[in-house]
Short mmCIF file of C-alpha atoms (C1' of nucleotides) in Angstrom, two decimals:
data_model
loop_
_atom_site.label_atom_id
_atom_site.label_comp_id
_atom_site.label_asym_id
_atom_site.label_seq_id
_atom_site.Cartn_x
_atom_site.Cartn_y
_atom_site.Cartn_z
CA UNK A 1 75.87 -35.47 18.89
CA UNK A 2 75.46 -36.71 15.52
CA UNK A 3 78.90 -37.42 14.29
CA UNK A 4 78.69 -39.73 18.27
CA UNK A 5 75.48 -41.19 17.02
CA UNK A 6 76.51 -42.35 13.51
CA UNK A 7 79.90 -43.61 14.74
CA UNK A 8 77.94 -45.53 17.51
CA UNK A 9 75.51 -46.86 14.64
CA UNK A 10 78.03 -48.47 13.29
CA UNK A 11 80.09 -50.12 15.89
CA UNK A 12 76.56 -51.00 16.43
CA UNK A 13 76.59 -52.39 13.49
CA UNK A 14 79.66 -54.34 13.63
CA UNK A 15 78.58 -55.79 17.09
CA UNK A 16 75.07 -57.08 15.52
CA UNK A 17 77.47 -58.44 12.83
CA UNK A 18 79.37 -60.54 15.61
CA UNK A 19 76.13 -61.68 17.62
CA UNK A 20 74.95 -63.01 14.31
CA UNK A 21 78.61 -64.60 14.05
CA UNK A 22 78.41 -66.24 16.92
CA UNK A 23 74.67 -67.32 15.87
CA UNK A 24 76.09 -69.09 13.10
CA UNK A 25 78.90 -70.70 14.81
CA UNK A 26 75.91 -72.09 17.26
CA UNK A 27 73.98 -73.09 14.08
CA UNK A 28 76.83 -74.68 12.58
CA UNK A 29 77.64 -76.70 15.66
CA UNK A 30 73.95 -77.73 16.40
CA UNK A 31 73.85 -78.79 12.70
CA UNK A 32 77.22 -80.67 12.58
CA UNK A 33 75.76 -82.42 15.76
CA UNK A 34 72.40 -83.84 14.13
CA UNK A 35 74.01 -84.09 10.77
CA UNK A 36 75.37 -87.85 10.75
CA UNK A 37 71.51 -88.49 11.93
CA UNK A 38 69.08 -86.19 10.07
CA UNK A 39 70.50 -84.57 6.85
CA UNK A 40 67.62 -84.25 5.55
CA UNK A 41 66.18 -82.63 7.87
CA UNK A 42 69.10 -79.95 7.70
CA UNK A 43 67.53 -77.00 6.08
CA UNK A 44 64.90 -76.55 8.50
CA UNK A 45 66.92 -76.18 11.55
CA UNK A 46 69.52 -73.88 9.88
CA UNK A 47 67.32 -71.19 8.98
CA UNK A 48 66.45 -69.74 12.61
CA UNK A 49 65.91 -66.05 11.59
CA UNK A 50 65.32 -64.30 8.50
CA UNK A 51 65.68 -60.79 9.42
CA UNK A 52 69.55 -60.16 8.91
CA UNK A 53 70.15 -60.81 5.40
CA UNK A 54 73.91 -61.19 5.21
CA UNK A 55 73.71 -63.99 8.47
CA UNK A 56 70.84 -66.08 5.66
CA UNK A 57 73.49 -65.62 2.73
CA UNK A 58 76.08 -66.85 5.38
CA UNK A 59 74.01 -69.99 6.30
CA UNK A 60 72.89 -70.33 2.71
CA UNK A 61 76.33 -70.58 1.96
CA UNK A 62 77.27 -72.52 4.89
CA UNK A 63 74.41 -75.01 3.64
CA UNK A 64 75.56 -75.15 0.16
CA UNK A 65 79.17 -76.03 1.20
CA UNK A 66 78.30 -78.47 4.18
CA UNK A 67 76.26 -80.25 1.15
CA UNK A 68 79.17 -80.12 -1.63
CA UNK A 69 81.28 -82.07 1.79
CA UNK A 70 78.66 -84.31 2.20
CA UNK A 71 78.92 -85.44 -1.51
CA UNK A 72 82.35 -85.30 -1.17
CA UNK A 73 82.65 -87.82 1.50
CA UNK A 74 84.66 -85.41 3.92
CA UNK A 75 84.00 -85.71 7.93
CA UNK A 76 81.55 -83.05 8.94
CA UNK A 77 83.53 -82.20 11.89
CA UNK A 78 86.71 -81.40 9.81
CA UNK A 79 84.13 -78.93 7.86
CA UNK A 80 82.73 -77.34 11.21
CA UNK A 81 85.98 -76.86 12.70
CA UNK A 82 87.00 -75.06 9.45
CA UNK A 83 84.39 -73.37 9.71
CA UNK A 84 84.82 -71.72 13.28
CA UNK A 85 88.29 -70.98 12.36
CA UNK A 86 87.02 -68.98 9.55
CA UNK A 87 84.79 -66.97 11.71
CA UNK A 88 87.18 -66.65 14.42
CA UNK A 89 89.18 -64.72 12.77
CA UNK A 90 86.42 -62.71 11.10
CA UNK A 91 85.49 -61.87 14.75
CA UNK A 92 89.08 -60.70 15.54
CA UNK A 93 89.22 -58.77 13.04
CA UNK A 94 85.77 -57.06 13.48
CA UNK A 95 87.07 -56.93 17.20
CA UNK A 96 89.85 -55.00 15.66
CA UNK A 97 87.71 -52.93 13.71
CA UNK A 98 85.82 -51.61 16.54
CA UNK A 99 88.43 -50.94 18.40
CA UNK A 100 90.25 -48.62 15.88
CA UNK A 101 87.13 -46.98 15.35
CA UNK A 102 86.90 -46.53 19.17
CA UNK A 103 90.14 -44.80 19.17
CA UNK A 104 88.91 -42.37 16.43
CA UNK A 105 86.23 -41.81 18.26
CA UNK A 106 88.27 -41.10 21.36
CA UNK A 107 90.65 -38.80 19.47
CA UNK A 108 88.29 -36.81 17.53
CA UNK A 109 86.77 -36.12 20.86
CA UNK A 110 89.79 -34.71 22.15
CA UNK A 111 90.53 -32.77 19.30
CA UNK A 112 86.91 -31.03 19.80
CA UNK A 113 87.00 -30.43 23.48
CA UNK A 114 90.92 -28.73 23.22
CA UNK A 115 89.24 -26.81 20.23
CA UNK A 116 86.24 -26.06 22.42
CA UNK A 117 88.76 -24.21 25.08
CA UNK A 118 90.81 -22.95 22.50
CA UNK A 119 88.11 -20.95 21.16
CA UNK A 120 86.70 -19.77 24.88
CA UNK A 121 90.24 -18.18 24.96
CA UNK A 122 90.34 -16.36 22.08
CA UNK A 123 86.77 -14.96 23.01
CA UNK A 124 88.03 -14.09 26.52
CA UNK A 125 91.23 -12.35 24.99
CA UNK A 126 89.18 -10.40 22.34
CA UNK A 127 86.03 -9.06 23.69
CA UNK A 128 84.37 -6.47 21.77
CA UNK A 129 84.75 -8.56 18.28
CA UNK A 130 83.04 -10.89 20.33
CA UNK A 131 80.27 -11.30 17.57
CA UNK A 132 83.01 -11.62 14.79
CA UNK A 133 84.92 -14.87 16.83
CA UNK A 134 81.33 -16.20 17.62
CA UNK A 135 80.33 -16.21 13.76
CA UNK A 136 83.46 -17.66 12.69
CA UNK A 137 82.90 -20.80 14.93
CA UNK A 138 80.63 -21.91 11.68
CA UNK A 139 83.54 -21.72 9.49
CA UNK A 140 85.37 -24.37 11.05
CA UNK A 141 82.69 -26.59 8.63
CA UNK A 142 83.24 -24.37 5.67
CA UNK A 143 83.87 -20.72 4.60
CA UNK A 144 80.74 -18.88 5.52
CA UNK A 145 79.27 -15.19 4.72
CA UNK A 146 78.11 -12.75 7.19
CA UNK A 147 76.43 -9.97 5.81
CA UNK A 148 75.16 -7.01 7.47
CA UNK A 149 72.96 -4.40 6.16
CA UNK A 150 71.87 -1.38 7.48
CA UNK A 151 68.44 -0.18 6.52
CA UNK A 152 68.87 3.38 7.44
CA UNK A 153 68.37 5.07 4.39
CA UNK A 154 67.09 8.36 6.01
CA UNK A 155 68.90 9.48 9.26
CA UNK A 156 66.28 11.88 9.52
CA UNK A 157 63.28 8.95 10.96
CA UNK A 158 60.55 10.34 11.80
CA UNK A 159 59.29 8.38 15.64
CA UNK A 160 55.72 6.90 14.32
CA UNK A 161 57.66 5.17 11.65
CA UNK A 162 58.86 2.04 11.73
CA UNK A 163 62.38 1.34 12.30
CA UNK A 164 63.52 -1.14 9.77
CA UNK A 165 66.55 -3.22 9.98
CA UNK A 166 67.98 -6.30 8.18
CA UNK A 167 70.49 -8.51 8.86
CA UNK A 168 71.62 -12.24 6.76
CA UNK A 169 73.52 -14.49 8.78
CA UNK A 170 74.20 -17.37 6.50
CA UNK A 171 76.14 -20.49 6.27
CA UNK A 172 77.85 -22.32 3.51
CA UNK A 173 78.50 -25.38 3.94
CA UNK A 174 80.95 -27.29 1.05
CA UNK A 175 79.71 -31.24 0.86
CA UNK A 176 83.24 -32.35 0.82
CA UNK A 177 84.10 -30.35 3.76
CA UNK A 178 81.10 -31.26 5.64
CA UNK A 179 81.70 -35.49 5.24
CA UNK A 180 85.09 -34.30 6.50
CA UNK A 181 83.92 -32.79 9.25
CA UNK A 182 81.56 -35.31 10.24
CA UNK A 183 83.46 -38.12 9.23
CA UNK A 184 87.37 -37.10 10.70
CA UNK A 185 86.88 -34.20 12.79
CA UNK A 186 84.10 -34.84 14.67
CA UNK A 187 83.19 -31.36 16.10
CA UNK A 188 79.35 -32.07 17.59
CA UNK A 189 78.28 -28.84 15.49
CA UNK A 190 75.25 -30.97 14.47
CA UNK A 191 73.00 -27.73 12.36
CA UNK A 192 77.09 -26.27 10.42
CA UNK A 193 77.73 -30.15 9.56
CA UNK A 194 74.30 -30.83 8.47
CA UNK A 195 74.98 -27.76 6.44
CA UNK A 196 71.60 -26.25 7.44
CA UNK A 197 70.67 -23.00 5.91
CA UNK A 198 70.37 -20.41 8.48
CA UNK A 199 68.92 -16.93 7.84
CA UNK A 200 67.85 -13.84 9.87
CA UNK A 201 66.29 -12.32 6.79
CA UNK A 202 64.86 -9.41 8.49
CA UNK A 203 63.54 -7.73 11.73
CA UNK A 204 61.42 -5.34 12.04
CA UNK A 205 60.61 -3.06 15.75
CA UNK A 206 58.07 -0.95 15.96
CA UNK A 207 59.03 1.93 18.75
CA UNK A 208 55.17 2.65 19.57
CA UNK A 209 54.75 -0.90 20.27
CA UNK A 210 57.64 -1.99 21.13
CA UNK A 211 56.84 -4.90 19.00
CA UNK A 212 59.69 -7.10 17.41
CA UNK A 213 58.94 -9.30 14.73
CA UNK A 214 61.79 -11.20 13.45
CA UNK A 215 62.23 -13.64 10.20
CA UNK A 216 64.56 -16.53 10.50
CA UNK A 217 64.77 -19.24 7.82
CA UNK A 218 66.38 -22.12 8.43
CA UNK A 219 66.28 -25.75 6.29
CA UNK A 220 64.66 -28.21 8.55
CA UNK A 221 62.95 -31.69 8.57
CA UNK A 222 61.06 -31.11 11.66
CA UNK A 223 57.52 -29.23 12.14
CA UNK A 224 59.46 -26.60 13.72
CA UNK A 225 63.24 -26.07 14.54
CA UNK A 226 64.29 -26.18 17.98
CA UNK A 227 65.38 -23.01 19.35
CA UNK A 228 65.84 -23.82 22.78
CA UNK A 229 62.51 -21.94 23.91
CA UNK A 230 59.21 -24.05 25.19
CA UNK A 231 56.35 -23.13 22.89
CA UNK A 232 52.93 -24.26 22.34
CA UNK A 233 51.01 -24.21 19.21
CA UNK A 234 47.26 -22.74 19.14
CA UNK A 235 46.31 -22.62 15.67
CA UNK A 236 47.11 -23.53 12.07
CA UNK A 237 46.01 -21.72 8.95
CA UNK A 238 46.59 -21.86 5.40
CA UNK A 239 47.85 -19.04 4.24
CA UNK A 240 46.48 -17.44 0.57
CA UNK A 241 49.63 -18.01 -1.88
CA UNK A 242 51.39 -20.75 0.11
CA UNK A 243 49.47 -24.39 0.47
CA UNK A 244 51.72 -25.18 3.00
CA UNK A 245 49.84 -24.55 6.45
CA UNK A 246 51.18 -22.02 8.57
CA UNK A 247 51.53 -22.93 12.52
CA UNK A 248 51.04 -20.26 15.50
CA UNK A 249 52.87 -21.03 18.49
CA UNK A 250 52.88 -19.39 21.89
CA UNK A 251 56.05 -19.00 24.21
CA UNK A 252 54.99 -21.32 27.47
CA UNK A 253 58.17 -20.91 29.18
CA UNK A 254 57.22 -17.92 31.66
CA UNK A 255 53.06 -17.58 32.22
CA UNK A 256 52.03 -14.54 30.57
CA UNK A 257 54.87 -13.88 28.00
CA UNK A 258 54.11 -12.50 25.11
CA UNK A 259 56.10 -13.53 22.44
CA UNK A 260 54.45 -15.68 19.76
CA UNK A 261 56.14 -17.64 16.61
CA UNK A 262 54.86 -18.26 13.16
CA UNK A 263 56.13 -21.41 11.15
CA UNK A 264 55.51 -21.95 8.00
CA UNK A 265 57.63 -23.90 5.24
CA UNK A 266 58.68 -21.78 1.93
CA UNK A 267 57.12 -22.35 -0.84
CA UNK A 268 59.93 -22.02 -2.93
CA UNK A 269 61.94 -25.38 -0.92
CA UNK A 270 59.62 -27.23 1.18
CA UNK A 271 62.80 -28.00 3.37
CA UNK A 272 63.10 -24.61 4.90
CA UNK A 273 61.54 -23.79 7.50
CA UNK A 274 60.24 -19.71 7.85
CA UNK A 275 60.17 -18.94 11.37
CA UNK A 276 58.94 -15.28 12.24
CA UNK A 277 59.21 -14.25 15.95
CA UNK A 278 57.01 -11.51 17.68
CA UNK A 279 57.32 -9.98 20.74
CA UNK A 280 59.73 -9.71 23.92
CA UNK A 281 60.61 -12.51 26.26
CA UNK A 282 59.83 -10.95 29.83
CA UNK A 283 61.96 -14.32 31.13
CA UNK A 284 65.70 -15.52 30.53
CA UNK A 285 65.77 -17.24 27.76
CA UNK A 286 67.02 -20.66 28.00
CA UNK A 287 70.72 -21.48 27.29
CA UNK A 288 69.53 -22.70 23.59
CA UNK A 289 67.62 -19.70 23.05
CA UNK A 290 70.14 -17.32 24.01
CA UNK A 291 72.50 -18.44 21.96
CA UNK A 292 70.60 -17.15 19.20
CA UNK A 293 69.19 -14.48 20.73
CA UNK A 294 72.76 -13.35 21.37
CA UNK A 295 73.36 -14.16 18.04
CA UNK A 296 71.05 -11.48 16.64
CA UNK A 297 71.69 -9.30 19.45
CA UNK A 298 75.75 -9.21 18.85
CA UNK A 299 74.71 -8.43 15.32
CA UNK A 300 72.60 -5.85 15.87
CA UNK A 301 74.75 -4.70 17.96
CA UNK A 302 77.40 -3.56 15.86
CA UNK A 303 74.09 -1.22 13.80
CA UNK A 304 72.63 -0.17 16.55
CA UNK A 305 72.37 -0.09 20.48
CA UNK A 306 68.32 -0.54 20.79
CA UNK A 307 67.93 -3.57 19.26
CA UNK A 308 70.04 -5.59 22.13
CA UNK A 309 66.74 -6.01 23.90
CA UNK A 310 65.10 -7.51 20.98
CA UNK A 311 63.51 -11.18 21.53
CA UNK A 312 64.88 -10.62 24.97
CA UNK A 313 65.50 -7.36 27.57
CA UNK A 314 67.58 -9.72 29.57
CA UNK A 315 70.26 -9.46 26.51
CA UNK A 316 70.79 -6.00 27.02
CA UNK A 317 73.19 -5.72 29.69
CA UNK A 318 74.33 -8.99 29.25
CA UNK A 319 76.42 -10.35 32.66
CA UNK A 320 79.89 -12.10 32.61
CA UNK A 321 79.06 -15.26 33.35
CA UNK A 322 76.50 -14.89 30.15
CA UNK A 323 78.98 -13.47 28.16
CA UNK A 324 81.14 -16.56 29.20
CA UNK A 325 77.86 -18.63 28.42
CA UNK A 326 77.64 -17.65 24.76
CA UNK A 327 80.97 -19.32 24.13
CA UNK A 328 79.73 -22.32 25.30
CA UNK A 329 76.61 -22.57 23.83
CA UNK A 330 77.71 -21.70 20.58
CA UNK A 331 78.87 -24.86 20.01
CA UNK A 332 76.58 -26.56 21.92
CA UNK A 333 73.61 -24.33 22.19
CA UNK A 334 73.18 -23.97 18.56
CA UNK A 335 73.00 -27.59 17.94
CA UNK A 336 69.67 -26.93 19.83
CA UNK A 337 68.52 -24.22 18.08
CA UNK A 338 68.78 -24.80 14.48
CA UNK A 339 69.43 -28.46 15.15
CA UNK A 340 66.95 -30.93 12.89
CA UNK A 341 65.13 -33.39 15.37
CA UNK A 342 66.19 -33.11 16.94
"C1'" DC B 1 45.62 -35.81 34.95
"C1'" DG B 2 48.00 -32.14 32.95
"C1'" DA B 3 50.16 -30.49 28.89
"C1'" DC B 4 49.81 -30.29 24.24
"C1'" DT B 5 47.67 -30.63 19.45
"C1'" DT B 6 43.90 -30.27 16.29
"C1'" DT B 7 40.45 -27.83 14.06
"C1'" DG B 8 36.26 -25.29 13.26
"C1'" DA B 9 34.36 -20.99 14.72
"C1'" DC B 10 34.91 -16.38 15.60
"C1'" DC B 11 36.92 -11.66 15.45
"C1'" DC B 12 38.96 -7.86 13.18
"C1'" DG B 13 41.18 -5.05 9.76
"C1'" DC B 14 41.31 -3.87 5.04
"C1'" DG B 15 39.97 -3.12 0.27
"C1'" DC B 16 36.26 -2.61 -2.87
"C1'" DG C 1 28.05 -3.17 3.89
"C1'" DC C 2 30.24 -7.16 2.23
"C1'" DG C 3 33.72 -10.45 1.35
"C1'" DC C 4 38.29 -11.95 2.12
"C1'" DG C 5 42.28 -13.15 4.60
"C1'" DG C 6 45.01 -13.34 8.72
"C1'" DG C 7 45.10 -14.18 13.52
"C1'" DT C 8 43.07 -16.06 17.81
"C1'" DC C 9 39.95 -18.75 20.74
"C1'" DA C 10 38.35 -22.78 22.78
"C1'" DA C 11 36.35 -27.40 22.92
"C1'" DA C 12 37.57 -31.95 21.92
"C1'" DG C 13 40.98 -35.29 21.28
"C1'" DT C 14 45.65 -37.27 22.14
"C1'" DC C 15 49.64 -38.51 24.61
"C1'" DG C 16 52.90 -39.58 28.24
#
DNA sequence: CGACTTTGACCCGCGC
DNA sequence: GCGCGGGTCAAAGTCG
């Protein structure tokens, strides 16, 4: 969970902050100890470690004032016990810090899981616009489009020709609303806070075939995006028109299943990522992967009935406990799908 | 040691 | 037939 992560960073932060504290108070006692004997030899033994620059401009400070009291005749131990007063009370109120920021943390969890049921609720209560509640989840980030567009332009198809359909599932994520999110709300949808572009741009299926090929792009820092599925790459080839190299990658998560990937990045935005899909799963998908799968599949859904089975048959007559599934994994499944490194 | 990645070679379809 | 481009194979290397 990102939103966790950075939150943890810095109460991570802060505790570093208070090791380094209690660093100095050792340093300051060690020096106030040897002081009366070897002043001179002072700035040697202060400077222990380099590597955290705010504890050096501490120390150099500490050093600068311990030698201003030194001219001024004071007793060192008067200084020292200053001193630890000082940065007692910094450490109580770092201590203080971390704790409010704990409860944040404990409340913005809260918030999120009652949210969490909330929305399993509403999908339980309001089946068929299943698709419609699932979509929406993204908007609690932002306002978000869903678009849906029928290719049909001729009723009349004839069978050798190639059904074509296209969908755009995208998200819009406002900056302001997204540090929000992250920073107050806390919801653990990593790819809608990252504001990660997310597009079906089209599918294709081929009824002779039975070949799907399906377009997704999605902006991503990674080689590939996770989409919950176990794949393995077996070749790499630049494509004419596009210096970028484009990756092949194999489904491994069931021996013998067909379905291969193609990633390559766009041209246009090196940061997003075109992933095309081809093929049928002839396995469950894993909970990641079905949450996108169902994704497509509750889209498609509403144009057409065949399409269900696209990326995977096991879709098409999809079970209860599945349809209780995709609530779930909406929130957290997606995180693995279009999440970044991940 | 098995799973995975890399990368050059090979195959195949398509246009000229 | 030839060249080009896209897709796949497979040996070698890497990694955990």
């Amino acid at each position: 969970m990102k939103i966790m992560s950075s939150k943890r960073e810095r109460i991570m932060h802060i505790d570093l902050s208070l090791e380094t504290a209690d660093d100095e108070v050792r340093a300051l006692e060690e020096a106030g100890d040897r002081e009366e004997e070897e002043e001179e030899k002072e700035e040697g033994e202060v400077a222990i470690s380099n590597e955290d620059k705010e504890a050096n401009k501490h120390r150099e400070e500490n050093q600068t004032e311990e030698k201003e009291q030194s001219y001024g005749k004071t007793t060192a131990e008067d200084v020292i016990k200053d001193e630890l007063c000082v940065l007692q009370a910094e450490m109580e109120r770092m201590k203080e810090e971390n704790r409010t920021l704990q409860e944040a943390i404990d409340r913005t969890m809260k918030d999120y899981y009652d949210l969490q049921m909330k929305f399993a609720d509403i999908q339980q209560e309001d089946q068929p616009k299943e698709h419609q509640v699932f979509l929406s989840l993204g908007s609690q980030s932002s306002g978000e489009i869903k678009q849906a567009k029928v290719a049909d332009r001729d009723s009349g198809l004839a069978d050798d020709e190639e059904l074509c359909l296209s969908l755009s599932l995208q998200t819009h994520v406002d900056p302001h609303q997204r540090d929000d999110a992250r920073e107050e709300k806390g919801k653990g949808l990593k790819s809608w806070a990252a504001g990660e572009l997310t597009t079906i741009t089209s599918q294709s299926i081929n009824p002779a075939t039975r070949k799907t090929r399906v377009s997704v792009r999605a902006r991503c820092q990674g080689p590939t995006m996770n989409d919950g599925c176990q794949w393995r790459k077996y070749g790499q080839k630049v494509a004419k028109g596009n210096p970028c190299p484009r990756a092949y990658y194999r489904c491994t998560v069931a021996p013998g299943c067909p379905v291969r990937k193609q990633v390559q990045r766009c041209l246009e935005d090196m940061s997003i990522l075109v992933t095309t899909y081809e093929g049928t799963h002839n396995h469950p998908l894993p909970v990641g992967a079905t949450a996108m799968a169902s994704t497509a599949a509750a889209s498609a859904n509403s144009l057409s009935s065949s399409p269900l089975s696209y990326l995977n048959p096991y879709l098409a007559n999809p079970s209860p406990q599945l349809s209780t599934m995709r609530s779930f994994t909406s929130s957290a499944g997606y995180s693995g799908i279009f999440g970044g490194r991940q």
